[in-house]
PDB file of C-alpha atoms and ligand atoms in Angstrom:
ATOM      1  CA  MET E   3     -12.490  26.981 -21.254  1.00 92.00           C
ATOM      2  CA  ILE E   4     -10.586  23.897 -20.130  1.00 96.00           C
ATOM      3  CA  ASP E   5      -8.812  20.857 -21.548  1.00 98.00           C
ATOM      4  CA  PHE E   6      -7.767  18.931 -18.480  1.00 98.00           C
ATOM      5  CA  HIS E   7      -6.187  15.969 -20.310  1.00 98.00           C
ATOM      6  CA  CYS E   8      -4.249  16.644 -23.477  1.00 98.00           C
ATOM      7  CA  HIS E   9      -0.976  15.179 -24.799  1.00 98.00           C
ATOM      8  CA  LEU E  10       0.527  18.381 -26.225  1.00 98.00           C
ATOM      9  CA  ASP E  11       3.911  16.738 -26.813  1.00 98.00           C
ATOM     10  CA  LEU E  12       2.429  14.119 -29.163  1.00 98.00           C
ATOM     11  CA  TYR E  13       1.065  16.456 -31.859  1.00 98.00           C
ATOM     12  CA  PRO E  14       3.169  16.808 -35.023  1.00 97.00           C
ATOM     13  CA  LYS E  15       3.207  20.593 -34.453  1.00 97.00           C
ATOM     14  CA  PRO E  16       2.706  21.282 -30.724  1.00 98.00           C
ATOM     15  CA  ASP E  17       3.553  24.985 -31.040  1.00 97.00           C
ATOM     16  CA  GLU E  18       0.621  25.557 -33.387  1.00 98.00           C
ATOM     17  CA  VAL E  19      -1.775  23.672 -31.087  1.00 98.00           C
ATOM     18  CA  ILE E  20      -0.529  25.731 -28.133  1.00 98.00           C
ATOM     19  CA  ALA E  21      -0.871  28.999 -30.062  1.00 98.00           C
ATOM     20  CA  ARG E  22      -4.515  28.215 -30.935  1.00 98.00           C
ATOM     21  CA  ALA E  23      -5.287  27.210 -27.326  1.00 98.00           C
ATOM     22  CA  SER E  24      -3.624  30.368 -26.026  1.00 97.00           C
ATOM     23  CA  LYS E  25      -5.529  32.597 -28.437  1.00 98.00           C
ATOM     24  CA  ALA E  26      -8.792  31.020 -27.256  1.00 97.00           C
ATOM     25  CA  GLY E  27      -7.819  31.468 -23.569  1.00 97.00           C
ATOM     26  CA  ILE E  28      -8.029  27.758 -22.767  1.00 97.00           C
ATOM     27  CA  TYR E  29      -6.552  26.240 -19.608  1.00 97.00           C
ATOM     28  CA  VAL E  30      -4.690  23.026 -20.413  1.00 98.00           C
ATOM     29  CA  LEU E  31      -3.382  20.180 -18.313  1.00 98.00           C
ATOM     30  CA  SER E  32      -0.577  18.859 -20.498  1.00 98.00           C
ATOM     31  CA  VAL E  33      -0.131  15.225 -19.502  1.00 98.00           C
ATOM     32  CA  THR E  34       2.914  13.092 -20.294  1.00 98.00           C
ATOM     33  CA  THR E  35       3.288   9.349 -20.832  1.00 98.00           C
ATOM     34  CA  THR E  36       6.851   8.791 -19.534  1.00 98.00           C
ATOM     35  CA  PRO E  37       9.022  10.575 -16.963  1.00 98.00           C
ATOM     36  CA  LYS E  38      11.692  11.080 -19.657  1.00 98.00           C
ATOM     37  CA  ALA E  39       9.207  13.158 -21.683  1.00 98.00           C
ATOM     38  CA  PHE E  40       8.435  15.538 -18.802  1.00 98.00           C
ATOM     39  CA  PRO E  41      11.282  18.107 -19.153  1.00 98.00           C
ATOM     40  CA  GLY E  42      10.737  18.594 -22.904  1.00 98.00           C
ATOM     41  CA  THR E  43       6.956  18.773 -22.533  1.00 98.00           C
ATOM     42  CA  LYS E  44       7.298  21.316 -19.729  1.00 98.00           C
ATOM     43  CA  ARG E  45       9.505  23.447 -22.004  1.00 98.00           C
ATOM     44  CA  LEU E  46       6.721  23.522 -24.617  1.00 97.00           C
ATOM     45  CA  ALA E  47       4.612  25.440 -22.094  1.00 96.00           C
ATOM     46  CA  ALA E  48       7.291  27.968 -21.146  1.00 96.00           C
ATOM     47  CA  GLY E  49       5.722  31.422 -20.872  1.00 95.00           C
ATOM     48  CA  GLN E  50       2.184  30.014 -21.213  1.00 96.00           C
ATOM     49  CA  LYS E  51       0.193  31.111 -18.181  1.00 94.00           C
ATOM     50  CA  ARG E  52      -2.732  28.740 -18.748  1.00 96.00           C
ATOM     51  CA  ILE E  53      -0.806  25.504 -19.290  1.00 97.00           C
ATOM     52  CA  ARG E  54       0.329  23.180 -16.483  1.00 96.00           C
ATOM     53  CA  THR E  55       2.499  20.161 -17.229  1.00 97.00           C
ATOM     54  CA  ALA E  56       1.858  16.872 -15.446  1.00 98.00           C
ATOM     55  CA  LEU E  57       4.440  14.173 -14.741  1.00 98.00           C
ATOM     56  CA  GLY E  58       3.171  10.768 -15.866  1.00 98.00           C
ATOM     57  CA  LEU E  59       3.831   7.135 -16.627  1.00 98.00           C
ATOM     58  CA  HIS E  60       1.066   5.736 -18.828  1.00 98.00           C
ATOM     59  CA  PRO E  61      -0.251   2.294 -17.804  1.00 98.00           C
ATOM     60  CA  GLN E  62       0.074   1.056 -21.394  1.00 98.00           C
ATOM     61  CA  LEU E  63       3.836   1.758 -21.165  1.00 98.00           C
ATOM     62  CA  ALA E  64       4.376   0.549 -17.592  1.00 98.00           C
ATOM     63  CA  HIS E  65       5.954  -2.777 -18.638  1.00 98.00           C
ATOM     64  CA  GLU E  66       8.564  -0.954 -20.756  1.00 98.00           C
ATOM     65  CA  ARG E  67       9.121   2.171 -18.659  1.00 98.00           C
ATOM     66  CA  HIS E  68       8.980   0.973 -15.035  1.00 98.00           C
ATOM     67  CA  THR E  69      12.733   1.623 -15.013  1.00 98.00           C
ATOM     68  CA  GLU E  70      11.901   5.365 -15.041  1.00 98.00           C
ATOM     69  CA  LEU E  71      10.232   5.346 -11.606  1.00 98.00           C
ATOM     70  CA  GLY E  72      13.437   6.688 -10.009  1.00 98.00           C
ATOM     71  CA  LEU E  73      13.335   9.596 -12.446  1.00 98.00           C
ATOM     72  CA  PHE E  74       9.643  10.079 -11.638  1.00 98.00           C
ATOM     73  CA  ASP E  75      10.451  10.445  -7.930  1.00 98.00           C
ATOM     74  CA  LEU E  76      13.297  12.870  -8.671  1.00 98.00           C
ATOM     75  CA  MET E  77      11.058  15.179 -10.716  1.00 98.00           C
ATOM     76  CA  LEU E  78       7.900  14.965  -8.583  1.00 98.00           C
ATOM     77  CA  PRO E  79       8.848  18.064  -6.517  1.00 97.00           C
ATOM     78  CA  GLU E  80       8.774  20.114  -9.757  1.00 95.00           C
ATOM     79  CA  THR E  81       5.019  19.839 -10.336  1.00 95.00           C
ATOM     80  CA  ASN E  82       1.641  19.821  -8.600  1.00 93.00           C
ATOM     81  CA  TYR E  83       0.165  17.641 -11.361  1.00 96.00           C
ATOM     82  CA  VAL E  84       0.597  13.947 -12.043  1.00 97.00           C
ATOM     83  CA  GLY E  85      -0.734  12.138 -15.141  1.00 98.00           C
ATOM     84  CA  GLU E  86      -1.255  10.205 -17.177  1.00 98.00           C
ATOM     85  CA  ILE E  87      -1.141   7.349 -14.692  1.00 98.00           C
ATOM     86  CA  GLY E  88      -3.479   4.474 -13.853  1.00 98.00           C
ATOM     87  CA  LEU E  89      -4.290   0.951 -14.981  1.00 98.00           C
ATOM     88  CA  ASP E  90      -5.441  -0.546 -18.301  1.00 98.00           C
ATOM     89  CA  GLY E  91      -7.240  -3.898 -18.205  1.00 98.00           C
ATOM     90  CA  SER E  92      -8.150  -4.002 -21.905  1.00 98.00           C
ATOM     91  CA  ALA E  93      -7.115  -7.061 -23.932  1.00 97.00           C
ATOM     92  CA  PRO E  94      -3.654  -5.992 -25.189  1.00 97.00           C
ATOM     93  CA  PHE E  95      -2.483  -4.761 -21.771  1.00 98.00           C
ATOM     94  CA  LYS E  96      -4.159  -7.103 -19.292  1.00 97.00           C
ATOM     95  CA  LYS E  97      -1.148  -9.411 -19.352  1.00 98.00           C
ATOM     96  CA  HIS E  98       0.968  -6.617 -17.850  1.00 98.00           C
ATOM     97  CA  MET E  99      -1.432  -5.964 -14.938  1.00 98.00           C
ATOM     98  CA  ASN E 100       1.114  -6.986 -12.279  1.00 98.00           C
ATOM     99  CA  ILE E 101       3.769  -4.516 -13.406  1.00 98.00           C
ATOM    100  CA  GLN E 102       1.111  -1.849 -14.103  1.00 98.00           C
ATOM    101  CA  THR E 103      -0.159  -2.237 -10.538  1.00 98.00           C
ATOM    102  CA  ARG E 104       3.348  -2.050  -9.106  1.00 98.00           C
ATOM    103  CA  VAL E 105       4.032   1.172 -11.053  1.00 98.00           C
ATOM    104  CA  PHE E 106       0.672   2.773 -10.146  1.00 98.00           C
ATOM    105  CA  ARG E 107       1.025   1.933  -6.438  1.00 98.00           C
ATOM    106  CA  HIS E 108       4.608   3.250  -6.429  1.00 98.00           C
ATOM    107  CA  ILE E 109       3.422   6.557  -7.913  1.00 98.00           C
ATOM    108  CA  LEU E 110       0.477   6.905  -5.509  1.00 98.00           C
ATOM    109  CA  ASN E 111       2.792   6.141  -2.597  1.00 98.00           C
ATOM    110  CA  SER E 112       5.276   8.809  -3.777  1.00 98.00           C
ATOM    111  CA  CYS E 113       2.463  11.355  -4.184  1.00 96.00           C
ATOM    112  CA  GLN E 114       1.140  10.530  -0.720  1.00 95.00           C
ATOM    113  CA  ALA E 115       4.623  10.970   0.783  1.00 96.00           C
ATOM    114  CA  ALA E 116       4.828  14.358  -0.995  1.00 96.00           C
ATOM    115  CA  ASP E 117       1.526  15.569   0.568  1.00 92.00           C
ATOM    116  CA  GLY E 118      -0.590  14.822  -2.508  1.00 93.00           C
ATOM    117  CA  ARG E 119      -0.942  15.943  -6.095  1.00 94.00           C
ATOM    118  CA  THR E 120      -3.744  16.526  -8.596  1.00 95.00           C
ATOM    119  CA  LEU E 121      -3.901  13.260 -10.542  1.00 97.00           C
ATOM    120  CA  SER E 122      -5.221  12.582 -14.083  1.00 98.00           C
ATOM    121  CA  ILE E 123      -6.062   8.890 -14.126  1.00 98.00           C
ATOM    122  CA  HIS E 124      -6.671   6.307 -16.854  1.00 98.00           C
ATOM    123  CA  SER E 125      -8.916   3.410 -15.774  1.00 98.00           C
ATOM    124  CA  ARG E 126     -10.009   1.594 -18.953  1.00 98.00           C
ATOM    125  CA  GLY E 127     -11.068  -1.947 -18.137  1.00 98.00           C
ATOM    126  CA  ALA E 128      -9.699  -1.549 -14.619  1.00 98.00           C
ATOM    127  CA  ALA E 129     -11.907   0.962 -12.767  1.00 98.00           C
ATOM    128  CA  GLY E 130     -12.375  -1.304  -9.734  1.00 98.00           C
ATOM    129  CA  ARG E 131      -8.627  -1.929  -9.426  1.00 98.00           C
ATOM    130  CA  VAL E 132      -7.905   1.808  -9.782  1.00 98.00           C
ATOM    131  CA  LEU E 133     -10.367   2.608  -6.989  1.00 97.00           C
ATOM    132  CA  ASP E 134      -8.813  -0.118  -4.784  1.00 97.00           C
ATOM    133  CA  ALA E 135      -5.393   1.544  -5.210  1.00 97.00           C
ATOM    134  CA  LEU E 136      -6.765   5.046  -4.545  1.00 97.00           C
ATOM    135  CA  GLU E 137      -8.350   3.766  -1.322  1.00 96.00           C
ATOM    136  CA  GLU E 138      -5.043   2.244  -0.325  1.00 96.00           C
ATOM    137  CA  PHE E 139      -3.297   5.647  -0.674  1.00 96.00           C
ATOM    138  CA  PRO E 140      -5.890   8.176   0.534  1.00 93.00           C
ATOM    139  CA  GLY E 141      -3.259  10.930   0.834  1.00 93.00           C
ATOM    140  CA  SER E 142      -2.128  10.630  -2.785  1.00 95.00           C
ATOM    141  CA  GLY E 143      -4.188  13.663  -3.770  1.00 93.00           C
ATOM    142  CA  LEU E 144      -7.198  14.650  -5.817  1.00 94.00           C
ATOM    143  CA  ALA E 145      -8.018  11.887  -8.301  1.00 96.00           C
ATOM    144  CA  ILE E 146      -9.569  13.012 -11.574  1.00 97.00           C
ATOM    145  CA  LEU E 147     -10.755  10.016 -13.590  1.00 98.00           C
ATOM    146  CA  HIS E 148     -10.312  10.815 -17.268  1.00 97.00           C
ATOM    147  CA  TRP E 149     -12.705   9.355 -19.916  1.00 96.00           C
ATOM    148  CA  PHE E 150     -14.365   7.114 -17.330  1.00 97.00           C
ATOM    149  CA  SER E 151     -15.793   3.931 -18.889  1.00 97.00           C
ATOM    150  CA  GLY E 152     -16.359   1.745 -15.827  1.00 97.00           C
ATOM    151  CA  SER E 153     -19.743   0.408 -14.761  1.00 98.00           C
ATOM    152  CA  MET E 154     -22.436   2.556 -13.118  1.00 98.00           C
ATOM    153  CA  LYS E 155     -21.686   0.793  -9.839  1.00 98.00           C
ATOM    154  CA  GLU E 156     -17.979   1.648 -10.144  1.00 98.00           C
ATOM    155  CA  LEU E 157     -18.958   5.224 -10.919  1.00 98.00           C
ATOM    156  CA  GLU E 158     -20.990   5.387  -7.692  1.00 97.00           C
ATOM    157  CA  ARG E 159     -18.007   4.056  -5.794  1.00 96.00           C
ATOM    158  CA  ALA E 160     -15.689   6.634  -7.409  1.00 96.00           C
ATOM    159  CA  VAL E 161     -18.076   9.438  -6.435  1.00 96.00           C
ATOM    160  CA  ALA E 162     -18.268   8.100  -2.867  1.00 95.00           C
ATOM    161  CA  ILE E 163     -14.481   8.215  -2.438  1.00 94.00           C
ATOM    162  CA  GLY E 164     -14.287  11.797  -3.735  1.00 93.00           C
ATOM    163  CA  CYS E 165     -13.093  11.391  -7.329  1.00 95.00           C
ATOM    164  CA  TRP E 166     -13.568  14.080  -9.958  1.00 96.00           C
ATOM    165  CA  PHE E 167     -14.029  13.419 -13.681  1.00 97.00           C
ATOM    166  CA  SER E 168     -12.774  14.888 -16.940  1.00 98.00           C
ATOM    167  CA  VAL E 169     -15.194  14.433 -19.790  1.00 98.00           C
ATOM    168  CA  GLY E 170     -14.673  15.023 -23.501  1.00 97.00           C
ATOM    169  CA  PRO E 171     -16.384  14.956 -26.884  1.00 95.00           C
ATOM    170  CA  ALA E 172     -15.236  11.363 -27.511  1.00 93.00           C
ATOM    171  CA  MET E 173     -16.848  10.130 -24.287  1.00 93.00           C
ATOM    172  CA  THR E 174     -20.076  12.092 -24.656  1.00 93.00           C
ATOM    173  CA  SER E 175     -20.646  10.839 -28.202  1.00 92.00           C
ATOM    174  CA  SER E 176     -21.748   7.420 -26.865  1.00 94.00           C
ATOM    175  CA  ALA E 177     -24.974   6.632 -24.986  1.00 95.00           C
ATOM    176  CA  ALA E 178     -22.980   4.811 -22.273  1.00 96.00           C
ATOM    177  CA  GLY E 179     -20.748   7.854 -21.837  1.00 95.00           C
ATOM    178  CA  ARG E 180     -23.733  10.191 -21.554  1.00 95.00           C
ATOM    179  CA  GLU E 181     -25.363   7.905 -18.987  1.00 95.00           C
ATOM    180  CA  ARG E 182     -22.223   8.123 -16.847  1.00 96.00           C
ATOM    181  CA  VAL E 183     -22.026  11.905 -17.215  1.00 96.00           C
ATOM    182  CA  GLU E 184     -25.580  12.208 -15.873  1.00 96.00           C
ATOM    183  CA  SER E 185     -24.529  10.489 -12.639  1.00 96.00           C
ATOM    184  CA  MET E 186     -21.443  12.623 -12.002  1.00 97.00           C
ATOM    185  CA  PRO E 187     -21.727  15.396  -9.391  1.00 96.00           C
ATOM    186  CA  GLN E 188     -21.791  18.595 -11.446  1.00 96.00           C
ATOM    187  CA  ASP E 189     -19.335  20.315  -9.127  1.00 94.00           C
ATOM    188  CA  ARG E 190     -16.690  17.663  -9.878  1.00 95.00           C
ATOM    189  CA  VAL E 191     -16.562  17.690 -13.677  1.00 97.00           C
ATOM    190  CA  LEU E 192     -13.968  19.236 -16.010  1.00 97.00           C
ATOM    191  CA  LEU E 193     -13.574  19.106 -19.797  1.00 98.00           C
ATOM    192  CA  GLU E 194     -10.879  17.215 -21.698  1.00 98.00           C
ATOM    193  CA  THR E 195     -10.007  16.139 -25.224  1.00 98.00           C
ATOM    194  CA  ASP E 196      -7.362  13.372 -24.802  1.00 97.00           C
ATOM    195  CA  GLY E 197      -5.928  14.698 -28.047  1.00 97.00           C
ATOM    196  CA  PRO E 198      -4.213  13.763 -30.239  1.00 98.00           C
ATOM    197  CA  PHE E 199      -5.375  10.190 -29.471  1.00 95.00           C
ATOM    198  CA  ALA E 200      -9.076  11.057 -29.367  1.00 96.00           C
ATOM    199  CA  MET E 201     -10.489  11.877 -32.754  1.00 94.00           C
ATOM    200  CA  GLN E 202     -13.711  13.269 -34.134  1.00 93.00           C
ATOM    201  CA  GLY E 203     -14.643  13.265 -37.817  1.00 91.00           C
ATOM    202  CA  GLY E 204     -11.360  11.460 -38.592  1.00 93.00           C
ATOM    203  CA  LYS E 205      -9.274  14.284 -37.098  1.00 95.00           C
ATOM    204  CA  SER E 206      -7.311  14.498 -33.845  1.00 96.00           C
ATOM    205  CA  MET E 207      -8.916  16.829 -31.370  1.00 97.00           C
ATOM    206  CA  GLU E 208      -6.982  19.612 -29.620  1.00 98.00           C
ATOM    207  CA  PRO E 209      -7.797  21.938 -26.701  1.00 98.00           C
ATOM    208  CA  ILE E 210      -9.990  24.261 -28.769  1.00 97.00           C
ATOM    209  CA  HIS E 211     -12.338  21.288 -29.328  1.00 97.00           C
ATOM    210  CA  ALA E 212     -13.010  20.421 -25.654  1.00 97.00           C
ATOM    211  CA  SER E 213     -16.031  22.736 -25.649  1.00 96.00           C
ATOM    212  CA  ARG E 214     -17.827  20.337 -28.027  1.00 96.00           C
ATOM    213  CA  ALA E 215     -18.843  18.384 -24.889  1.00 97.00           C
ATOM    214  CA  ILE E 216     -20.620  21.371 -23.297  1.00 97.00           C
ATOM    215  CA  GLY E 217     -23.975  20.696 -24.988  1.00 96.00           C
ATOM    216  CA  VAL E 218     -24.153  17.190 -23.522  1.00 95.00           C
ATOM    217  CA  LEU E 219     -23.300  18.500 -20.049  1.00 97.00           C
ATOM    218  CA  ALA E 220     -25.949  21.213 -20.362  1.00 97.00           C
ATOM    219  CA  ASP E 221     -28.556  18.553 -21.242  1.00 95.00           C
ATOM    220  CA  ALA E 222     -27.425  16.273 -18.408  1.00 94.00           C
ATOM    221  CA  TRP E 223     -27.628  19.089 -15.852  1.00 95.00           C
ATOM    222  CA  ASN E 224     -30.642  20.827 -17.336  1.00 96.00           C
ATOM    223  CA  PHE E 225     -28.576  24.017 -17.564  1.00 97.00           C
ATOM    224  CA  SER E 226     -28.300  26.644 -20.276  1.00 97.00           C
ATOM    225  CA  ILE E 227     -24.975  26.774 -22.145  1.00 98.00           C
ATOM    226  CA  PRO E 228     -23.796  29.885 -20.202  1.00 98.00           C
ATOM    227  CA  GLU E 229     -24.771  28.223 -16.883  1.00 98.00           C
ATOM    228  CA  THR E 230     -22.821  25.116 -17.895  1.00 98.00           C
ATOM    229  CA  LYS E 231     -19.736  27.181 -18.733  1.00 97.00           C
ATOM    230  CA  ASN E 232     -20.016  28.988 -15.388  1.00 97.00           C
ATOM    231  CA  GLN E 233     -20.218  25.685 -13.543  1.00 97.00           C
ATOM    232  CA  LEU E 234     -17.120  24.352 -15.343  1.00 97.00           C
ATOM    233  CA  ARG E 235     -15.207  27.574 -14.687  1.00 95.00           C
ATOM    234  CA  SER E 236     -16.072  27.465 -11.012  1.00 93.00           C
ATOM    235  CA  ASN E 237     -15.066  23.784 -10.838  1.00 94.00           C
ATOM    236  CA  LEU E 238     -11.624  24.663 -12.207  1.00 94.00           C
ATOM    237  CA  LYS E 239     -11.310  27.459  -9.638  1.00 90.00           C
ATOM    238  CA  ASN E 240     -12.314  25.150  -6.816  1.00 88.00           C
ATOM    239  CA  LEU E 241      -9.823  22.491  -7.784  1.00 86.00           C
ATOM    240  CA  GLY E 242      -7.810  22.366  -4.619  1.00 63.00           C
ATOM    241  CA  THR E 243      -4.165  22.357  -5.598  1.00 49.00           C
ATOM    242  CA  ARG E 244      -1.261  23.442  -3.553  1.00 42.00           C
ATOM    243  CA  PRO E 245       0.497  25.824  -3.433  1.00 40.00           C
ATOM    244  CA  GLN E 246      -1.791  27.688  -5.802  1.00 45.00           C
ATOM    245  CA  SER E 247      -4.955  26.965  -7.710  1.00 51.00           C
ATOM    246  CA  PHE E 248      -4.840  25.880 -11.344  1.00 55.00           C
ATOM    247  CA  CYS E 249      -6.741  28.911 -12.473  1.00 52.00           C
ATOM    248  CA  GLN E 250      -5.602  32.244 -11.106  1.00 47.00           C
ATOM    249  CA  GLU E 251      -7.974  34.495 -13.037  1.00 43.00           C
TER     250      GLU E 251
HETATM  251 MN1   MN W 318      -4.535  10.197 -22.557  1.00 91.75          MN
END
């Protein structure tokens, strides 16, 4: 299966998490929160054929790490994947919205200049602003909104501009999350965990737990479990990423 948004570098024992994911044959998008963390996080995945490492600058760190944008631009040619990036309008981070927006627009502009990337995007409390920025840089790539919690109207707008979504057990455990999942086009949905931040039963989730969201997707789509897995597999295959697709099997 798939975990399209996981912070492998932030687990106490990343090698053990990777070994379990590898044994289960799971494809992982390993996102990073600062450009400085990218080289070390990429090394964690050395020799792992199902893990791709994304270059990111998390919106909650933008006010402290905007000085790493030069490093971001230097390393962008090394990867087809960018994340975690985006905007966070929740109470503790709202006051940094100006610098967050400057960082996010800089990154989208760099991705657009580099012919686009596959983007894993955070939009908590700022879905409308995220969509404004994506519309401003239409060549920035394929935007995958992770753990989408915007309004139903914002969801419709995201669908209309071509966004994809990554959905996990944490999101599908709430009624609001399930309502959003039901309105997502089924050919634009991937699984995620957002581990180790996202927890279930008091424990951090890891890639092997992404499949806990499959039952909710099956209900939303009126599919059997095997049909749901097939749909998710084919979505991963269809993810248009240059120069090669995420999933080569
Ligand atoms: Mn995350």
